[in-house]
């Protein structure tokens, strides 16, 4: 609880930790391309951490391409990336003992497919809605609810849900494809306690959608869910193995949230412009 509100000094260190991480993500984006290996992107990112004066990573980097993007804590980084893959990168630097937490997802060959973009835009809208819901005196629940409403509406739109109450954020169908919480505190630990948001709170918003075929198989094997599995089958076929998470690190100020990770691009056009432009 004592770590819930960062001192002005801690806020300065957090900003720098997140800035280093955001710049490192850009380095990773620049060297990503078909034929490269996940560990090459990881090395570019972690090399940048050290070059920038960070002590290490703040948590083991997640660099997952293709189907690996749907594995929440994939840390092997041993797959060779191919054209048509999405790459999900969740990485943050430990700078002076504090860590940021940033995720970006982008196409290895620099162009989103229609299906990838549809999922991506849902997650990005959910992130933006979550950030809009964050205000001084606000709650984690309010952010979570705003995120879930956008995810739920999006899943209905693309056929990955058919329960109308998904549009209110309160359907269990949302949890099929978004099986984690979108908010936590950050600081000394990448996951810290977070109370009511006040100036000095540091936290993330991190919506995601992970279309794992084994999720559908699990539904299909349950007689009570088999009909749902049949209804969602065509959409799962269209979006299978697409995993998208977008995560920003934020500092609450008296005027609202400051997006500390703003230097890491997240709009589709920005990502398409930067991916693959390095050596
Ligand atoms: N990197 C761990 C998390 O996003 O919570
Ligand atoms: Mn996180
Ligand atoms: Mn993360």
Short mmCIF file of C-alpha atoms and ligand atoms in Angstrom, two decimals:
data_model
loop_
_atom_site.label_atom_id
_atom_site.label_comp_id
_atom_site.label_asym_id
_atom_site.label_seq_id
_atom_site.Cartn_x
_atom_site.Cartn_y
_atom_site.Cartn_z
CA UNK A 1 0.00 0.00 0.00
CA UNK A 2 2.90 2.35 0.71
CA UNK A 3 3.95 1.92 -2.92
CA UNK A 4 0.58 2.95 -4.38
CA UNK A 5 1.49 6.63 -4.66
CA UNK A 6 4.85 7.49 -6.22
CA UNK A 7 6.87 10.42 -4.90
CA UNK A 8 7.90 13.16 -7.35
CA UNK A 9 11.35 11.55 -7.53
CA UNK A 10 9.86 8.13 -8.27
CA UNK A 11 7.64 9.69 -10.93
CA UNK A 12 10.72 11.08 -12.69
CA UNK A 13 12.45 7.70 -12.59
CA UNK A 14 9.29 5.94 -13.81
CA UNK A 15 9.02 8.34 -16.76
CA UNK A 16 12.60 7.56 -17.76
CA UNK A 17 12.13 3.79 -17.30
CA UNK A 18 9.10 3.90 -19.58
CA UNK A 19 10.79 6.21 -22.08
CA UNK A 20 13.69 3.77 -22.42
CA UNK A 21 11.24 0.89 -22.91
CA UNK A 22 9.24 2.79 -25.52
CA UNK A 23 12.37 3.64 -27.48
CA UNK A 24 13.48 0.03 -27.23
CA UNK A 25 10.17 -1.12 -28.72
CA UNK A 26 10.85 1.10 -31.73
CA UNK A 27 14.26 -0.55 -32.14
CA UNK A 28 12.53 -3.93 -32.14
CA UNK A 29 9.97 -2.79 -34.69
CA UNK A 30 12.71 -1.51 -36.97
CA UNK A 31 14.63 -4.78 -37.15
CA UNK A 32 11.57 -7.06 -37.37
CA UNK A 33 11.09 -8.73 -40.75
CA UNK A 34 10.27 -12.15 -42.23
CA UNK A 35 13.18 -14.58 -41.78
CA UNK A 36 14.44 -12.98 -38.56
CA UNK A 37 14.10 -14.86 -35.28
CA UNK A 38 12.12 -13.74 -32.27
CA UNK A 39 15.33 -13.63 -30.20
CA UNK A 40 16.81 -11.07 -32.60
CA UNK A 41 14.00 -8.66 -31.80
CA UNK A 42 14.41 -9.43 -28.09
CA UNK A 43 18.15 -8.77 -28.31
CA UNK A 44 17.63 -5.42 -30.06
CA UNK A 45 15.20 -4.37 -27.33
CA UNK A 46 17.27 -5.52 -24.39
CA UNK A 47 20.46 -4.13 -25.93
CA UNK A 48 18.73 -0.77 -26.08
CA UNK A 49 17.77 -1.06 -22.40
CA UNK A 50 21.42 -1.47 -21.41
CA UNK A 51 22.70 1.18 -23.82
CA UNK A 52 20.26 3.61 -22.24
CA UNK A 53 21.52 3.01 -18.72
CA UNK A 54 18.90 0.54 -17.53
CA UNK A 55 20.10 -2.24 -15.23
CA UNK A 56 18.18 -5.03 -16.97
CA UNK A 57 14.71 -5.91 -18.06
CA UNK A 58 11.97 -5.36 -15.49
CA UNK A 59 10.41 -8.74 -16.33
CA UNK A 60 11.31 -11.43 -18.88
CA UNK A 61 10.52 -10.09 -22.34
CA UNK A 62 7.68 -11.69 -24.28
CA UNK A 63 8.39 -11.79 -28.03
CA UNK A 64 5.83 -14.05 -29.68
CA UNK A 65 5.18 -14.32 -33.41
CA UNK A 66 2.39 -16.11 -35.29
CA UNK A 67 0.59 -18.54 -32.97
CA UNK A 68 3.01 -17.64 -30.15
CA UNK A 69 1.28 -14.24 -29.94
CA UNK A 70 -1.70 -16.05 -28.39
CA UNK A 71 0.40 -17.50 -25.51
CA UNK A 72 0.15 -15.06 -22.59
CA UNK A 73 3.56 -15.74 -21.05
CA UNK A 74 5.57 -17.02 -23.98
CA UNK A 75 9.25 -16.43 -23.15
CA UNK A 76 11.16 -18.86 -25.40
CA UNK A 77 11.68 -16.44 -28.29
CA UNK A 78 12.96 -19.25 -30.52
CA UNK A 79 10.67 -19.10 -33.56
CA UNK A 80 11.69 -17.83 -36.98
CA UNK A 81 9.22 -15.15 -38.06
CA UNK A 82 7.32 -15.35 -41.33
CA UNK A 83 5.49 -12.95 -43.60
CA UNK A 84 1.86 -12.86 -42.48
CA UNK A 85 2.69 -13.24 -38.78
CA UNK A 86 1.77 -10.78 -36.11
CA UNK A 87 4.49 -10.18 -33.53
CA UNK A 88 3.46 -9.44 -29.94
CA UNK A 89 6.20 -7.80 -27.87
CA UNK A 90 5.75 -7.17 -24.13
CA UNK A 91 8.94 -5.67 -22.71
CA UNK A 92 9.98 -3.15 -20.08
CA UNK A 93 13.25 -1.90 -18.63
CA UNK A 94 14.36 -1.85 -15.01
CA UNK A 95 15.81 1.63 -14.61
CA UNK A 96 17.08 2.57 -11.16
CA UNK A 97 14.90 -0.12 -9.63
CA UNK A 98 11.60 0.84 -11.26
CA UNK A 99 10.00 -0.80 -14.25
CA UNK A 100 7.59 0.20 -17.00
CA UNK A 101 5.36 -2.30 -18.82
CA UNK A 102 4.64 -1.88 -22.53
CA UNK A 103 3.14 -4.19 -25.16
CA UNK A 104 2.97 -3.55 -28.88
CA UNK A 105 1.72 -5.89 -31.62
CA UNK A 106 2.53 -5.48 -35.30
CA UNK A 107 2.85 -7.43 -38.55
CA UNK A 108 6.31 -8.86 -39.18
CA UNK A 109 6.18 -7.78 -42.83
CA UNK A 110 4.85 -4.31 -42.08
CA UNK A 111 1.32 -4.77 -43.44
CA UNK A 112 -1.73 -5.83 -41.44
CA UNK A 113 -4.05 -8.28 -43.17
CA UNK A 114 -7.75 -7.35 -43.09
CA UNK A 115 -8.40 -9.95 -40.39
CA UNK A 116 -5.44 -8.80 -38.26
CA UNK A 117 -6.47 -5.17 -38.59
CA UNK A 118 -10.07 -5.90 -37.54
CA UNK A 119 -8.89 -7.49 -34.29
CA UNK A 120 -6.20 -4.87 -33.80
CA UNK A 121 -8.63 -1.97 -34.09
CA UNK A 122 -10.93 -3.51 -31.47
CA UNK A 123 -8.05 -3.78 -29.01
CA UNK A 124 -6.86 -0.25 -29.76
CA UNK A 125 -10.37 1.15 -29.24
CA UNK A 126 -10.55 -0.75 -25.96
CA UNK A 127 -7.22 0.73 -24.85
CA UNK A 128 -8.32 4.25 -25.74
CA UNK A 129 -11.63 3.76 -23.94
CA UNK A 130 -9.79 2.48 -20.86
CA UNK A 131 -7.44 5.47 -20.82
CA UNK A 132 -10.41 7.84 -21.21
CA UNK A 133 -12.06 6.21 -18.21
CA UNK A 134 -8.98 6.82 -16.04
CA UNK A 135 -9.24 9.98 -13.95
CA UNK A 136 -8.17 11.21 -10.52
CA UNK A 137 -10.50 9.67 -7.97
CA UNK A 138 -11.51 7.00 -10.49
CA UNK A 139 -11.36 3.26 -10.02
CA UNK A 140 -9.74 0.26 -11.62
CA UNK A 141 -13.25 -1.15 -12.07
CA UNK A 142 -14.31 1.84 -14.20
CA UNK A 143 -11.36 1.32 -16.53
CA UNK A 144 -11.94 -2.41 -16.68
CA UNK A 145 -15.59 -1.90 -17.52
CA UNK A 146 -14.81 0.61 -20.30
CA UNK A 147 -12.30 -1.83 -21.80
CA UNK A 148 -14.69 -4.77 -21.62
CA UNK A 149 -17.51 -2.86 -23.30
CA UNK A 150 -15.30 -2.09 -26.32
CA UNK A 151 -13.96 -5.64 -26.49
CA UNK A 152 -17.46 -7.06 -26.15
CA UNK A 153 -18.88 -4.84 -28.89
CA UNK A 154 -15.99 -5.71 -31.16
CA UNK A 155 -16.31 -9.45 -30.56
CA UNK A 156 -20.02 -9.24 -31.42
CA UNK A 157 -19.23 -7.29 -34.58
CA UNK A 158 -16.73 -9.86 -35.88
CA UNK A 159 -18.69 -12.95 -34.80
CA UNK A 160 -16.44 -14.07 -31.92
CA UNK A 161 -19.36 -13.60 -29.51
CA UNK A 162 -23.12 -13.97 -29.90
CA UNK A 163 -24.37 -13.05 -26.43
CA UNK A 164 -25.99 -9.58 -26.74
CA UNK A 165 -24.88 -8.70 -23.21
CA UNK A 166 -21.27 -8.73 -24.45
CA UNK A 167 -22.04 -5.13 -25.52
CA UNK A 168 -22.41 -4.23 -21.84
CA UNK A 169 -19.04 -5.79 -20.97
CA UNK A 170 -20.73 -8.33 -18.71
CA UNK A 171 -20.71 -11.52 -20.76
CA UNK A 172 -18.53 -14.54 -19.96
CA UNK A 173 -17.99 -14.84 -23.73
CA UNK A 174 -15.57 -11.90 -23.45
CA UNK A 175 -13.36 -14.00 -21.17
CA UNK A 176 -12.96 -16.67 -23.85
CA UNK A 177 -10.78 -14.36 -25.92
CA UNK A 178 -9.68 -11.83 -23.28
CA UNK A 179 -8.68 -13.97 -20.29
CA UNK A 180 -6.85 -11.42 -18.14
CA UNK A 181 -7.41 -8.18 -16.28
CA UNK A 182 -6.58 -4.96 -18.17
CA UNK A 183 -5.27 -2.91 -15.22
CA UNK A 184 -2.51 -3.21 -12.61
CA UNK A 185 -0.08 -0.95 -10.79
CA UNK A 186 3.60 -0.70 -11.79
CA UNK A 187 6.68 0.37 -9.86
CA UNK A 188 9.39 -1.64 -8.15
CA UNK A 189 7.44 -4.67 -9.25
CA UNK A 190 5.82 -4.96 -12.67
CA UNK A 191 2.59 -5.92 -10.88
CA UNK A 192 1.86 -3.64 -7.93
CA UNK A 193 -1.07 -2.93 -5.73
CA UNK A 194 -3.31 -0.14 -7.04
CA UNK A 195 -6.08 1.60 -5.14
CA UNK A 196 -8.30 4.50 -6.15
CA UNK A 197 -6.40 6.45 -8.79
CA UNK A 198 -4.76 9.57 -7.41
CA UNK A 199 -2.00 11.86 -8.65
CA UNK A 200 1.15 9.75 -8.38
CA UNK A 201 -0.52 6.42 -9.22
CA UNK A 202 1.41 4.55 -11.93
CA UNK A 203 -0.44 1.80 -13.75
CA UNK A 204 -1.12 0.12 -17.07
CA UNK A 205 -4.11 -0.40 -19.31
CA UNK A 206 -3.68 -3.58 -21.38
CA UNK A 207 -6.58 -5.02 -23.36
CA UNK A 208 -5.98 -8.05 -25.58
CA UNK A 209 -7.69 -10.55 -27.84
CA UNK A 210 -6.19 -14.02 -28.36
CA UNK A 211 -7.95 -16.32 -30.81
CA UNK A 212 -6.69 -19.76 -29.78
CA UNK A 213 -8.22 -22.69 -31.65
CA UNK A 214 -7.91 -24.79 -28.50
CA UNK A 215 -10.36 -22.42 -26.80
CA UNK A 216 -12.94 -23.43 -29.39
CA UNK A 217 -12.03 -27.10 -29.02
CA UNK A 218 -12.57 -26.82 -25.27
CA UNK A 219 -16.02 -25.32 -25.84
CA UNK A 220 -16.91 -27.97 -28.40
CA UNK A 221 -16.03 -30.78 -26.01
CA UNK A 222 -18.53 -29.48 -23.44
CA UNK A 223 -22.06 -30.60 -24.38
CA UNK A 224 -23.51 -27.49 -22.75
CA UNK A 225 -21.33 -25.26 -24.95
CA UNK A 226 -21.26 -27.22 -28.20
CA UNK A 227 -23.89 -25.05 -29.81
CA UNK A 228 -21.93 -21.91 -28.97
CA UNK A 229 -18.82 -23.55 -30.43
CA UNK A 230 -20.67 -24.17 -33.70
CA UNK A 231 -21.89 -20.58 -33.82
CA UNK A 232 -18.44 -19.09 -33.24
CA UNK A 233 -16.62 -21.61 -35.45
CA UNK A 234 -16.52 -19.59 -38.68
CA UNK A 235 -15.12 -16.49 -36.95
CA UNK A 236 -12.53 -18.56 -35.12
CA UNK A 237 -11.49 -20.06 -38.45
CA UNK A 238 -11.08 -16.57 -39.92
CA UNK A 239 -9.13 -15.11 -36.97
CA UNK A 240 -7.36 -18.20 -35.61
CA UNK A 241 -3.88 -17.71 -34.14
CA UNK A 242 -4.25 -13.95 -34.09
CA UNK A 243 -3.07 -12.55 -30.75
CA UNK A 244 -3.10 -8.82 -30.06
CA UNK A 245 -2.29 -6.97 -26.87
CA UNK A 246 -1.60 -3.24 -26.59
CA UNK A 247 -0.35 -1.96 -23.25
CA UNK A 248 0.46 1.58 -22.16
CA UNK A 249 2.15 2.68 -18.94
CA UNK A 250 0.41 5.67 -17.36
CA UNK A 251 0.98 8.20 -14.60
CA UNK A 252 -2.06 9.81 -13.01
CA UNK A 253 -1.70 13.58 -12.68
CA UNK A 254 -4.16 16.15 -11.28
CA UNK A 255 -5.32 16.81 -14.86
CA UNK A 256 -5.76 13.17 -15.90
CA UNK A 257 -3.54 10.33 -17.08
CA UNK A 258 -0.19 11.00 -18.70
CA UNK A 259 0.70 8.30 -21.24
CA UNK A 260 4.33 7.71 -20.31
CA UNK A 261 4.73 5.20 -23.17
CA UNK A 262 3.63 7.62 -25.90
CA UNK A 263 6.89 7.20 -27.81
CA UNK A 264 5.99 3.64 -28.80
CA UNK A 265 3.71 3.89 -31.85
CA UNK A 266 0.38 2.07 -31.74
CA UNK A 267 -1.76 3.34 -34.61
CA UNK A 268 -1.91 1.04 -37.63
CA UNK A 269 -0.47 3.62 -40.03
CA UNK A 270 2.37 4.52 -37.63
CA UNK A 271 3.30 0.87 -37.15
CA UNK A 272 3.20 0.13 -40.87
CA UNK A 273 5.57 3.05 -41.40
CA UNK A 274 8.21 1.95 -38.87
CA UNK A 275 8.28 -1.88 -39.00
CA UNK A 276 11.25 -3.21 -40.95
CA UNK A 277 12.93 0.15 -41.52
CA UNK A 278 16.08 -0.74 -39.54
CA UNK A 279 19.10 -2.76 -40.60
N1 LIG B 1 4.34 -7.99 -18.65
C1 LIG B 1 3.42 -8.51 -17.72
C2 LIG B 1 2.13 -7.85 -17.83
O1 LIG B 1 1.84 -7.27 -18.86
O2 LIG B 1 1.34 -7.80 -16.93
MN1 LIG B 2 1.03 -5.53 -17.70
MN1 LIG B 3 3.19 -6.29 -20.08
#
